[in-house]
CSV table of C-alpha atoms in Angstrom, one decimal:
chain,number,residue,atom,x,y,z
T,1,MET,CA,-19.8,-26.1,48.0
T,2,TRP,CA,-20.1,-28.9,50.6
T,3,ASP,CA,-23.7,-29.3,50.0
T,4,LYS,CA,-23.0,-29.8,46.0
T,5,LEU,CA,-20.2,-32.6,46.9
T,6,ASP,CA,-22.7,-34.3,49.4
T,7,VAL,CA,-25.3,-34.5,46.7
T,8,THR,CA,-22.8,-35.6,44.0
T,9,TYR,CA,-21.3,-38.4,46.0
T,10,GLU,CA,-24.1,-39.5,48.3
T,11,GLY,CA,-27.3,-38.4,46.5
T,12,THR,CA,-30.2,-36.6,47.6
T,13,ASN,CA,-32.1,-37.6,50.6
T,14,LYS,CA,-34.4,-39.8,48.4
T,15,VAL,CA,-31.5,-41.4,46.7
T,16,LYS,CA,-29.8,-42.2,50.1
T,17,GLU,CA,-33.1,-43.7,51.4
T,18,THR,CA,-33.5,-45.7,48.3
T,19,ARG,CA,-29.9,-47.0,48.6
T,20,ILE,CA,-30.5,-47.9,52.4
T,21,ASN,CA,-33.7,-49.7,51.6
T,22,LEU,CA,-31.9,-51.8,48.9
T,23,LEU,CA,-29.1,-52.6,51.3
T,24,VAL,CA,-31.6,-53.5,54.2
T,25,ARG,CA,-33.2,-55.8,51.6
T,26,ASP,CA,-30.0,-57.5,50.8
T,27,TYR,CA,-29.1,-57.9,54.4
T,28,GLU,CA,-32.6,-59.5,55.3
T,29,LEU,CA,-32.4,-61.9,52.3
T,30,PHE,CA,-28.7,-62.7,52.6
T,31,GLN,CA,-28.0,-66.6,52.2
T,32,MET,CA,-24.9,-68.5,51.6
T,33,LYS,CA,-24.8,-69.4,47.9
T,34,GLU,CA,-24.5,-73.0,46.8
T,35,GLY,CA,-20.9,-73.9,46.3
T,36,GLU,CA,-19.7,-70.6,48.1
T,37,SER,CA,-17.0,-70.9,50.6
T,38,VAL,CA,-17.1,-69.3,54.0
T,39,GLU,CA,-14.6,-66.7,53.0
T,40,GLU,CA,-16.8,-65.7,49.9
T,41,THR,CA,-20.0,-65.5,51.9
T,42,PHE,CA,-18.3,-63.3,54.6
T,43,SER,CA,-16.9,-61.1,51.9
T,44,ARG,CA,-20.2,-60.5,50.4
T,45,PHE,CA,-21.7,-60.0,53.8
T,46,ARG,CA,-18.9,-57.5,54.9
T,47,LYS,CA,-19.5,-55.4,51.9
T,48,ILE,CA,-23.2,-55.1,52.9
T,49,LEU,CA,-22.2,-54.3,56.4
T,50,GLY,CA,-19.9,-51.6,55.2
T,51,ASP,CA,-22.5,-49.9,53.0
T,52,LEU,CA,-25.0,-50.0,55.7
T,53,LYS,CA,-22.7,-48.5,58.3
T,54,SER,CA,-21.4,-45.8,55.7
T,55,PHE,CA,-25.1,-44.7,55.4
T,56,GLY,CA,-25.5,-44.6,59.2
T,57,ARG,CA,-27.1,-48.0,59.8
T,58,PRO,CA,-24.6,-50.1,61.5
T,59,ILE,CA,-25.6,-53.7,62.5
T,60,LYS,CA,-24.8,-54.9,66.1
T,61,SER,CA,-22.1,-57.8,66.3
T,62,GLY,CA,-24.6,-60.1,67.9
T,63,GLU,CA,-27.2,-59.5,65.2
T,64,GLN,CA,-24.5,-60.1,62.5
T,65,VAL,CA,-23.5,-63.5,64.0
T,66,ARG,CA,-27.3,-64.5,64.2
T,67,LYS,CA,-27.8,-63.5,60.6
T,68,ILE,CA,-24.9,-65.5,59.3
T,69,LEU,CA,-25.9,-68.5,61.0
T,70,ARG,CA,-29.4,-68.2,59.6
T,71,SER,CA,-27.9,-67.6,56.2
T,72,LEU,CA,-26.2,-71.2,56.1
T,73,PRO,CA,-27.6,-74.2,54.3
T,74,THR,CA,-28.9,-77.3,56.0
T,75,ILE,CA,-25.6,-79.1,55.6
T,76,TRP,CA,-24.3,-76.6,58.3
T,77,GLN,CA,-27.2,-77.2,60.9
T,78,PRO,CA,-25.1,-79.4,63.3
T,79,LYS,CA,-22.6,-76.6,63.5
T,80,VAL,CA,-25.2,-74.0,63.8
T,81,ILE,CA,-26.9,-76.0,66.7
T,82,ALA,CA,-23.7,-76.3,68.4
T,83,LEU,CA,-22.8,-72.5,68.1
T,84,GLU,CA,-26.3,-71.5,69.3
T,85,CYS,CA,-25.6,-73.1,72.6
T,86,LYS,CA,-22.9,-70.3,73.2
T,87,ASN,CA,-23.9,-66.6,74.0
T,88,LEU,CA,-24.0,-65.3,70.6
T,89,ASP,CA,-24.1,-61.6,71.8
T,90,LYS,CA,-20.6,-62.2,73.2
T,91,MET,CA,-19.3,-64.0,69.9
T,92,SER,CA,-17.5,-61.7,67.4
T,93,TYR,CA,-18.0,-61.5,64.0
T,94,ASP,CA,-14.3,-62.5,63.2
T,95,GLU,CA,-14.6,-65.3,65.9
T,96,LEU,CA,-17.5,-66.8,64.0
T,97,ARG,CA,-15.8,-66.5,60.8
T,98,ASP,CA,-12.6,-68.3,62.0
T,99,ASP,CA,-14.8,-71.1,63.5
T,100,LEU,CA,-16.9,-71.6,60.5
T,101,ILE,CA,-13.7,-71.7,58.3
T,102,THR,CA,-12.3,-74.2,60.6
T,103,PHE,CA,-15.3,-76.4,60.4
T,104,GLU,CA,-15.6,-76.1,56.6
T,105,LYS,CA,-12.0,-77.2,56.1
T,106,THR,CA,-12.1,-80.1,58.7
T,107,HIS,CA,-15.6,-81.6,58.2
T,108,LEU,CA,-17.2,-80.3,55.0
T,109,ASP,CA,-14.1,-80.8,52.7
T,110,LYS,CA,-13.8,-84.3,54.2
T,111,GLU,CA,-17.6,-85.1,53.6
T,112,SER,CA,-17.3,-83.6,50.0
T,113,SER,CA,-14.3,-85.8,49.1
T,114,THR,CA,-16.0,-88.9,50.7
T,115,ARG,CA,-19.0,-88.3,48.5
T,116,LYS,CA,-16.8,-87.8,45.3
T,117,GLU,CA,-15.1,-91.1,46.2
T,118,GLU,CA,-18.4,-93.0,46.5
T,119,VAL,CA,-19.7,-91.6,43.2
T,120,THR,CA,-16.4,-92.7,41.4
T,121,CYS,CA,-16.6,-96.1,43.1
T,122,ILE,CA,-20.2,-96.4,42.0
T,123,GLN,CA,-19.5,-95.3,38.5
T,124,SER,CA,-16.6,-97.9,38.2
T,125,ILE,CA,-18.7,-100.7,39.4
T,126,CYS,CA,-21.7,-99.7,37.0
T,127,GLY,CA,-19.3,-99.2,34.2
Protein backbone atom coordinates (compact mmCIF):
# COMPACT_ATOMS: atom_id res chain seq x y z
CA MET A 1 0.00 0.00 0.00
CA TRP A 2 2.79 2.43 0.94
CA ASP A 3 4.58 1.81 -2.36
CA LYS A 4 1.38 2.54 -4.26
CA LEU A 5 0.89 5.84 -2.41
CA ASP A 6 4.53 6.76 -2.98
CA VAL A 7 4.23 6.20 -6.74
CA THR A 8 0.84 7.94 -6.88
CA TYR A 9 2.01 11.11 -5.14
CA GLU A 10 5.68 11.25 -6.01
CA GLY A 11 5.91 9.21 -9.18
CA THR A 12 8.30 6.55 -10.26
CA ASN A 13 12.04 7.05 -9.95
CA LYS A 14 12.18 8.20 -13.57
CA VAL A 15 9.45 10.80 -12.95
CA LYS A 16 11.20 11.96 -9.76
CA GLU A 17 14.51 12.33 -11.58
CA THR A 18 12.83 14.32 -14.34
CA ARG A 19 11.18 16.63 -11.80
CA ILE A 20 14.50 17.11 -10.00
CA ASN A 21 16.25 17.90 -13.29
CA LEU A 22 13.60 20.50 -14.18
CA LEU A 23 13.87 22.09 -10.74
CA VAL A 24 17.67 22.18 -10.93
CA ARG A 25 17.34 23.83 -14.35
CA ASP A 26 14.89 26.39 -12.93
CA TYR A 27 17.32 27.05 -10.09
CA GLU A 28 20.33 27.45 -12.37
CA LEU A 29 18.51 29.77 -14.81
CA PHE A 30 16.76 31.77 -12.11
CA GLN A 31 16.73 35.54 -12.73
CA MET A 32 14.80 38.46 -11.31
CA LYS A 33 12.18 39.46 -13.88
CA GLU A 34 11.87 42.98 -15.21
CA GLY A 35 9.46 44.99 -13.07
CA GLU A 36 9.38 42.29 -10.39
CA SER A 37 9.71 43.27 -6.74
CA VAL A 38 12.14 41.67 -4.32
CA GLU A 39 9.19 40.01 -2.55
CA GLU A 40 7.97 38.47 -5.81
CA THR A 41 11.47 37.29 -6.72
CA PHE A 42 12.00 35.68 -3.33
CA SER A 43 8.58 34.06 -3.48
CA ARG A 44 9.39 32.37 -6.81
CA PHE A 45 12.84 31.39 -5.55
CA ARG A 46 11.46 30.01 -2.26
CA LYS A 47 9.08 27.77 -4.26
CA ILE A 48 11.97 26.29 -6.23
CA LEU A 49 14.02 25.77 -3.04
CA GLY A 50 11.09 24.10 -1.27
CA ASP A 51 10.47 21.77 -4.17
CA LEU A 52 14.16 20.83 -4.39
CA LYS A 53 14.25 20.18 -0.65
CA SER A 54 11.16 17.96 -0.85
CA PHE A 55 12.99 15.83 -3.42
CA GLY A 56 16.04 15.53 -1.17
CA ARG A 57 18.12 18.23 -2.91
CA PRO A 58 18.42 21.06 -0.39
CA ILE A 59 20.59 24.07 -1.28
CA LYS A 60 22.90 25.50 1.39
CA SER A 61 22.11 28.99 2.66
CA GLY A 62 25.36 30.52 1.39
CA GLU A 63 24.69 29.19 -2.11
CA GLN A 64 21.12 30.53 -1.98
CA VAL A 65 22.46 33.99 -1.14
CA ARG A 66 25.01 33.88 -3.96
CA LYS A 67 22.38 32.69 -6.45
CA ILE A 68 19.99 35.52 -5.57
CA LEU A 69 22.80 38.07 -5.95
CA ARG A 70 23.67 36.64 -9.38
CA SER A 71 20.02 36.81 -10.40
CA LEU A 72 19.69 40.56 -9.89
CA PRO A 73 19.70 42.96 -12.88
CA THR A 74 22.51 45.48 -13.45
CA ILE A 75 20.68 48.31 -11.65
CA TRP A 76 21.36 46.34 -8.45
CA GLN A 77 25.14 46.09 -9.02
CA PRO A 78 26.18 48.72 -6.44
CA LYS A 79 24.23 46.82 -3.77
CA VAL A 80 25.56 43.45 -4.94
CA ILE A 81 29.15 44.71 -4.76
CA ALA A 82 28.58 46.08 -1.25
CA LEU A 83 27.07 42.77 -0.10
CA GLU A 84 29.89 40.72 -1.64
CA CYS A 85 32.29 42.49 0.71
CA LYS A 86 30.59 40.61 3.56
CA ASN A 87 30.99 36.92 4.37
CA LEU A 88 28.11 35.52 2.31
CA ASP A 89 28.35 32.13 4.04
CA LYS A 90 27.29 33.81 7.28
CA MET A 91 24.45 35.80 5.70
CA SER A 92 21.06 34.13 5.98
CA TYR A 93 18.50 33.99 3.22
CA ASP A 94 16.09 36.11 5.32
CA GLU A 95 18.79 38.65 6.15
CA LEU A 96 19.52 39.09 2.44
CA ARG A 97 15.81 39.41 1.65
CA ASP A 98 15.34 42.12 4.28
CA ASP A 99 18.45 43.97 3.10
CA LEU A 100 17.32 43.92 -0.55
CA ILE A 101 13.78 45.01 0.32
CA THR A 102 15.18 47.97 2.26
CA PHE A 103 17.44 48.91 -0.65
CA GLU A 104 14.55 48.60 -3.09
CA LYS A 105 12.30 50.83 -0.99
CA THR A 106 14.91 53.48 -0.15
CA HIS A 107 16.99 53.68 -3.33
CA LEU A 108 15.31 52.10 -6.33
CA ASP A 109 11.84 53.55 -5.66
CA LYS A 110 13.35 57.05 -5.39
CA GLU A 111 15.33 56.50 -8.58
CA SER A 112 12.23 55.30 -10.41
CA SER A 113 10.10 58.25 -9.28
CA THR A 114 12.89 60.70 -10.22
CA ARG A 115 13.02 59.21 -13.73
CA LYS A 116 9.23 59.46 -14.07
CA GLU A 117 9.39 63.13 -13.02
CA GLU A 118 12.15 63.78 -15.58
CA VAL A 119 10.10 62.15 -18.37
CA THR A 120 7.00 64.14 -17.39
CA CYS A 121 9.03 67.35 -17.36
CA ILE A 122 10.55 66.65 -20.76
CA GLN A 123 7.13 65.76 -22.18
CA SER A 124 5.63 69.03 -20.90
CA ILE A 125 8.52 71.05 -22.36
CA CYS A 126 8.40 69.27 -25.72
CA GLY A 127 4.66 69.52 -25.63
